[in-house]
Amino acid sequence: MSLRGKTAAVGVGLAGLGEAPGFSHLDLTAMAVKDALDDAGLTLGDVDGLFTANLQNIFAPLNVGEYLGIRPKVSDGTQIGGSSPVAHLLWAALALDAGLCDVALICYGSNQRSAAGRLVSPSTGEPLIYETPYGPRYPISSYALAASRHMYEFGTTREQLAEVAVAARQWAALNSDAMMRDPLTVDDVLASRLVCDPLSVRDCCLVTDGAGAIVLTRADHAGDQPKPPVYLLGVGQAHWHRQISQMPDLTVTAATESGVRAFAMAGLSPAEIDVAELYDAFTINTVLFLEDLGFCAKGEGGPFAASGAIAPGGSLPVNTNGGGLSCVHPGMYGIFTVIEAIQQLRGEAGERQVGGTETAVSHGNGGHLSSQVTAIWGNAATL
């Protein structure tokens, strides 16, 4: 079944990026929802589909729906980690196509920086049966294993990983919403505190507050909204494991499957993508997803990043808002890959706008390189 071009994003909203003391995660979620609905020229009364998951509520659609005061006809709260909001695109598109709802809302929010003051993650509280007895430091120990293996197999260097963080900071410097915008060099990354060999603190994402929301409708209804619609051309999902010890190959993720499905549905190839928003919880993530989504060959992600290709002015702009490494990372980052892709396609990204953007990828990652979801977007010229 193809969903190509049947669903359109007509509104996006952001709230509380960085630090937002005094607000709950539901407050921030509601603020982002208000922003997105205003952007779409709609109200809460128009929303009849709700898709949401967060780190605080087991029954997230119930908590969020109650707080917003809506009574959706259809809802889903599937929790597969940070890729959940990207996965919700698939279920929202199916519900819209089936006529189960007319306006679908995807939203996420967290106040983990100002409320908890530290990382809030299911990975820190859920015993993983094969690994917990050995005392891993989740989630970083899992990603450090993947980085170490990539270095061993392909000769990837710490300098190449550092180039990923430097490129993200260069993009963040162009984004007034980004939390960290001061200059960053490869030497700075290498000299920063080692957290879990080979990853230093600057190889790791931020711990921030923040919320995001996306409003979707059927493409044939999208002309009624004030902003130009952005079309969902393809979406694919895959997961192979929960614990990193069960990952078949530490250097190959399920993005190799989610990406193939998404590109097939979109009828596009990686070479036809103008902008890529990749879930960068750690620098190794960007390297792996560049390879597994087909932007470069396996093992070439490090040299590709070090060539300047992913930085401002490069051949493949990546994480143009500054990513989770320098812009925002409130526990689950996936929704921000989608919002940034849509803003780039609308030409609304300000100083960081990539000229002539007609296609974009937003890729979500969840767990310990566990769940992978790829979405491909395009403007009207791509239909």
CSV table of C-alpha atoms in Angstrom, one decimal, residues 87-268:
chain,number,residue,atom,x,y,z
A,87,ALA,CA,6.4,6.3,13.6
A,88,HIS,CA,3.1,8.1,14.5
A,89,LEU,CA,3.3,9.7,11.0
A,90,LEU,CA,2.6,6.2,9.6
A,91,TRP,CA,-0.4,5.5,11.8
A,92,ALA,CA,-1.8,9.1,11.4
A,93,ALA,CA,-1.5,8.8,7.6
A,94,LEU,CA,-3.3,5.5,7.6
A,95,ALA,CA,-6.1,6.9,9.8
A,96,LEU,CA,-6.5,9.9,7.6
A,97,ASP,CA,-6.5,7.9,4.4
A,98,ALA,CA,-9.1,5.5,5.9
A,99,GLY,CA,-11.3,8.5,6.9
A,100,LEU,CA,-11.1,7.7,10.6
A,101,CYS,CA,-10.1,11.3,11.3
A,102,ASP,CA,-9.8,14.6,9.4
A,103,VAL,CA,-7.2,16.4,11.4
A,104,ALA,CA,-4.4,14.4,13.1
A,105,LEU,CA,-2.2,15.9,15.8
A,106,ILE,CA,1.2,14.5,16.7
A,107,CYS,CA,2.8,16.0,19.8
A,108,TYR,CA,5.5,15.5,22.4
A,109,GLY,CA,6.9,17.4,25.3
A,110,SER,CA,9.3,17.1,28.2
A,111,ASN,CA,10.6,19.3,31.1
A,112,GLN,CA,13.4,16.9,32.0
A,113,ARG,CA,16.1,19.5,32.2
A,114,SER,CA,14.4,22.0,34.6
A,115,ALA,CA,12.3,19.4,36.5
A,116,ALA,CA,14.5,16.4,36.8
A,117,GLY,CA,17.9,18.1,36.1
A,118,ARG,CA,19.1,15.0,34.4
A,119,LEU,CA,18.3,12.5,31.7
A,120,VAL,CA,14.9,10.9,32.0
A,121,SER,CA,14.8,7.7,30.0
A,122,PRO,CA,13.1,4.3,30.2
A,123,SER,CA,16.6,3.0,29.7
A,124,THR,CA,17.6,4.2,33.1
A,125,GLY,CA,14.7,2.5,35.0
A,126,GLU,CA,13.9,-0.6,33.1
A,127,PRO,CA,15.9,-3.7,33.8
A,128,LEU,CA,17.2,-5.2,30.6
A,129,ILE,CA,17.5,-8.9,31.3
A,130,TYR,CA,20.7,-9.7,29.4
A,131,GLU,CA,22.6,-6.6,30.3
A,132,THR,CA,21.6,-5.0,33.6
A,133,PRO,CA,23.6,-7.5,35.7
A,134,TYR,CA,26.8,-6.2,34.1
A,135,GLY,CA,26.0,-2.6,35.2
A,136,PRO,CA,25.9,-0.7,31.9
A,137,ARG,CA,25.4,3.1,32.0
A,138,TYR,CA,22.4,3.5,29.8
A,139,PRO,CA,22.0,4.7,27.1
A,140,ILE,CA,25.6,5.8,26.4
A,141,SER,CA,27.3,2.5,27.0
A,142,SER,CA,25.3,1.0,24.2
A,143,TYR,CA,26.2,3.8,21.7
A,144,ALA,CA,29.9,3.6,22.9
A,145,LEU,CA,29.9,-0.1,21.9
A,146,ALA,CA,28.6,0.8,18.4
A,147,ALA,CA,31.2,3.5,18.0
A,148,SER,CA,34.0,1.3,19.2
A,149,ARG,CA,33.0,-1.4,16.7
A,150,HIS,CA,32.7,1.0,13.9
A,151,MET,CA,36.2,2.3,14.7
A,152,TYR,CA,37.6,-1.2,14.8
A,153,GLU,CA,36.0,-2.4,11.5
A,154,PHE,CA,36.3,0.7,9.3
A,155,GLY,CA,39.0,2.8,10.8
A,156,THR,CA,36.6,5.6,11.9
A,157,THR,CA,38.5,8.0,14.1
A,158,ARG,CA,37.5,10.1,17.1
A,159,GLU,CA,38.3,13.2,14.9
A,160,GLN,CA,35.8,12.1,12.4
A,161,LEU,CA,33.1,11.6,15.1
A,162,ALA,CA,34.0,15.1,16.4
A,163,GLU,CA,33.4,16.5,13.0
A,164,VAL,CA,29.8,15.5,13.3
A,165,ALA,CA,29.5,17.5,16.5
A,166,VAL,CA,31.3,20.5,14.9
A,167,ALA,CA,28.9,20.5,11.9
A,168,ALA,CA,25.9,20.4,14.2
A,169,ARG,CA,27.2,23.4,16.2
A,170,GLN,CA,27.8,25.3,12.9
A,171,TRP,CA,24.2,24.8,12.0
A,172,ALA,CA,23.1,25.7,15.6
A,173,ALA,CA,25.0,29.0,15.3
A,174,LEU,CA,22.5,29.9,12.6
A,175,ASN,CA,19.4,29.0,14.7
A,176,SER,CA,18.3,31.4,17.4
A,177,ASP,CA,16.3,28.6,19.0
A,178,ALA,CA,19.3,26.4,19.5
A,179,MET,CA,20.5,26.0,23.1
A,180,MET,CA,24.3,25.9,22.3
A,181,ARG,CA,25.5,28.3,19.7
A,182,ASP,CA,29.1,29.1,20.7
A,183,PRO,CA,31.9,28.0,18.4
A,184,LEU,CA,33.1,24.4,18.7
A,185,THR,CA,36.2,22.8,17.2
A,186,VAL,CA,37.4,19.2,16.8
A,187,ASP,CA,40.0,19.9,19.4
A,188,ASP,CA,37.3,21.1,21.8
A,189,VAL,CA,35.4,17.8,21.3
A,190,LEU,CA,38.5,15.7,21.8
A,191,ALA,CA,39.5,17.7,24.9
A,192,SER,CA,36.1,17.5,26.5
A,193,ARG,CA,35.3,15.1,29.4
A,194,LEU,CA,35.4,11.4,28.4
A,195,VAL,CA,32.0,10.0,29.4
A,196,CYS,CA,32.2,6.4,28.0
A,197,ASP,CA,35.1,5.5,25.9
A,198,PRO,CA,35.3,6.5,23.0
A,199,LEU,CA,32.5,9.1,23.5
A,200,SER,CA,33.2,12.4,25.2
A,201,VAL,CA,30.5,14.8,26.6
A,202,ARG,CA,30.5,16.7,23.2
A,203,ASP,CA,29.8,13.5,21.4
A,204,CYS,CA,26.5,13.3,23.4
A,205,CYS,CA,23.2,15.1,22.9
A,206,LEU,CA,22.0,17.8,25.2
A,207,VAL,CA,19.6,17.3,28.1
A,208,THR,CA,16.9,20.0,27.6
A,209,ASP,CA,13.3,20.9,28.0
A,210,GLY,CA,11.2,21.3,24.9
A,211,ALA,CA,8.1,20.3,23.0
A,212,GLY,CA,6.9,20.0,19.4
A,213,ALA,CA,3.6,19.4,17.5
A,214,ILE,CA,2.6,18.7,14.0
A,215,VAL,CA,-0.8,19.0,12.4
A,216,LEU,CA,-1.7,16.7,9.5
A,217,THR,CA,-4.6,16.4,7.1
A,218,ARG,CA,-5.5,14.7,3.9
A,219,ALA,CA,-3.7,16.2,0.9
A,220,ASP,CA,-6.9,17.1,-0.8
A,221,HIS,CA,-8.0,19.2,2.2
A,222,ALA,CA,-4.6,20.9,2.7
A,223,GLY,CA,-5.4,23.9,0.4
A,224,ASP,CA,-7.7,25.3,3.1
A,225,GLN,CA,-4.8,26.2,5.4
A,226,PRO,CA,-2.8,29.4,5.3
A,227,LYS,CA,0.7,27.8,4.9
A,228,PRO,CA,1.9,25.8,1.9
A,229,PRO,CA,1.4,22.1,2.6
A,230,VAL,CA,4.3,19.8,2.9
A,231,TYR,CA,3.6,16.3,1.6
A,232,LEU,CA,4.5,12.9,3.2
A,233,LEU,CA,6.0,11.0,0.3
A,234,GLY,CA,7.2,7.9,2.0
A,235,VAL,CA,7.5,6.4,5.5
A,236,GLY,CA,9.1,3.1,6.7
A,237,GLN,CA,9.6,1.5,10.1
A,238,ALA,CA,11.8,-1.4,11.4
A,239,HIS,CA,13.2,-2.7,14.6
A,240,TRP,CA,15.4,-5.7,15.3
A,241,HIS,CA,16.2,-5.7,19.0
A,242,ARG,CA,15.8,-4.0,22.3
A,243,GLN,CA,19.1,-4.5,24.1
A,244,ILE,CA,22.3,-3.6,22.3
A,245,SER,CA,23.7,-7.1,23.1
A,246,GLN,CA,21.0,-8.5,20.8
A,247,MET,CA,21.9,-6.3,17.9
A,248,PRO,CA,23.0,-8.6,15.0
A,249,ASP,CA,25.8,-6.3,13.9
A,250,LEU,CA,26.8,-3.2,16.0
A,251,THR,CA,27.6,-1.3,12.8
A,252,VAL,CA,24.4,-1.9,10.8
A,253,THR,CA,21.0,-0.6,12.0
A,254,ALA,CA,17.4,-1.3,11.0
A,255,ALA,CA,17.5,1.9,9.1
A,256,THR,CA,18.8,-0.2,6.3
A,257,GLU,CA,15.2,-1.5,6.1
A,258,SER,CA,13.2,1.5,7.1
A,259,GLY,CA,15.0,3.7,4.6
A,260,VAL,CA,14.5,1.3,1.7
A,261,ARG,CA,10.8,1.1,2.4
A,262,ALA,CA,10.5,4.9,2.7
A,263,PHE,CA,12.5,5.6,-0.4
A,264,ALA,CA,10.5,3.0,-2.4
A,265,MET,CA,7.2,4.5,-1.3
A,266,ALA,CA,8.5,8.0,-2.2
A,267,GLY,CA,9.9,6.9,-5.5
A,268,LEU,CA,13.1,8.7,-4.7
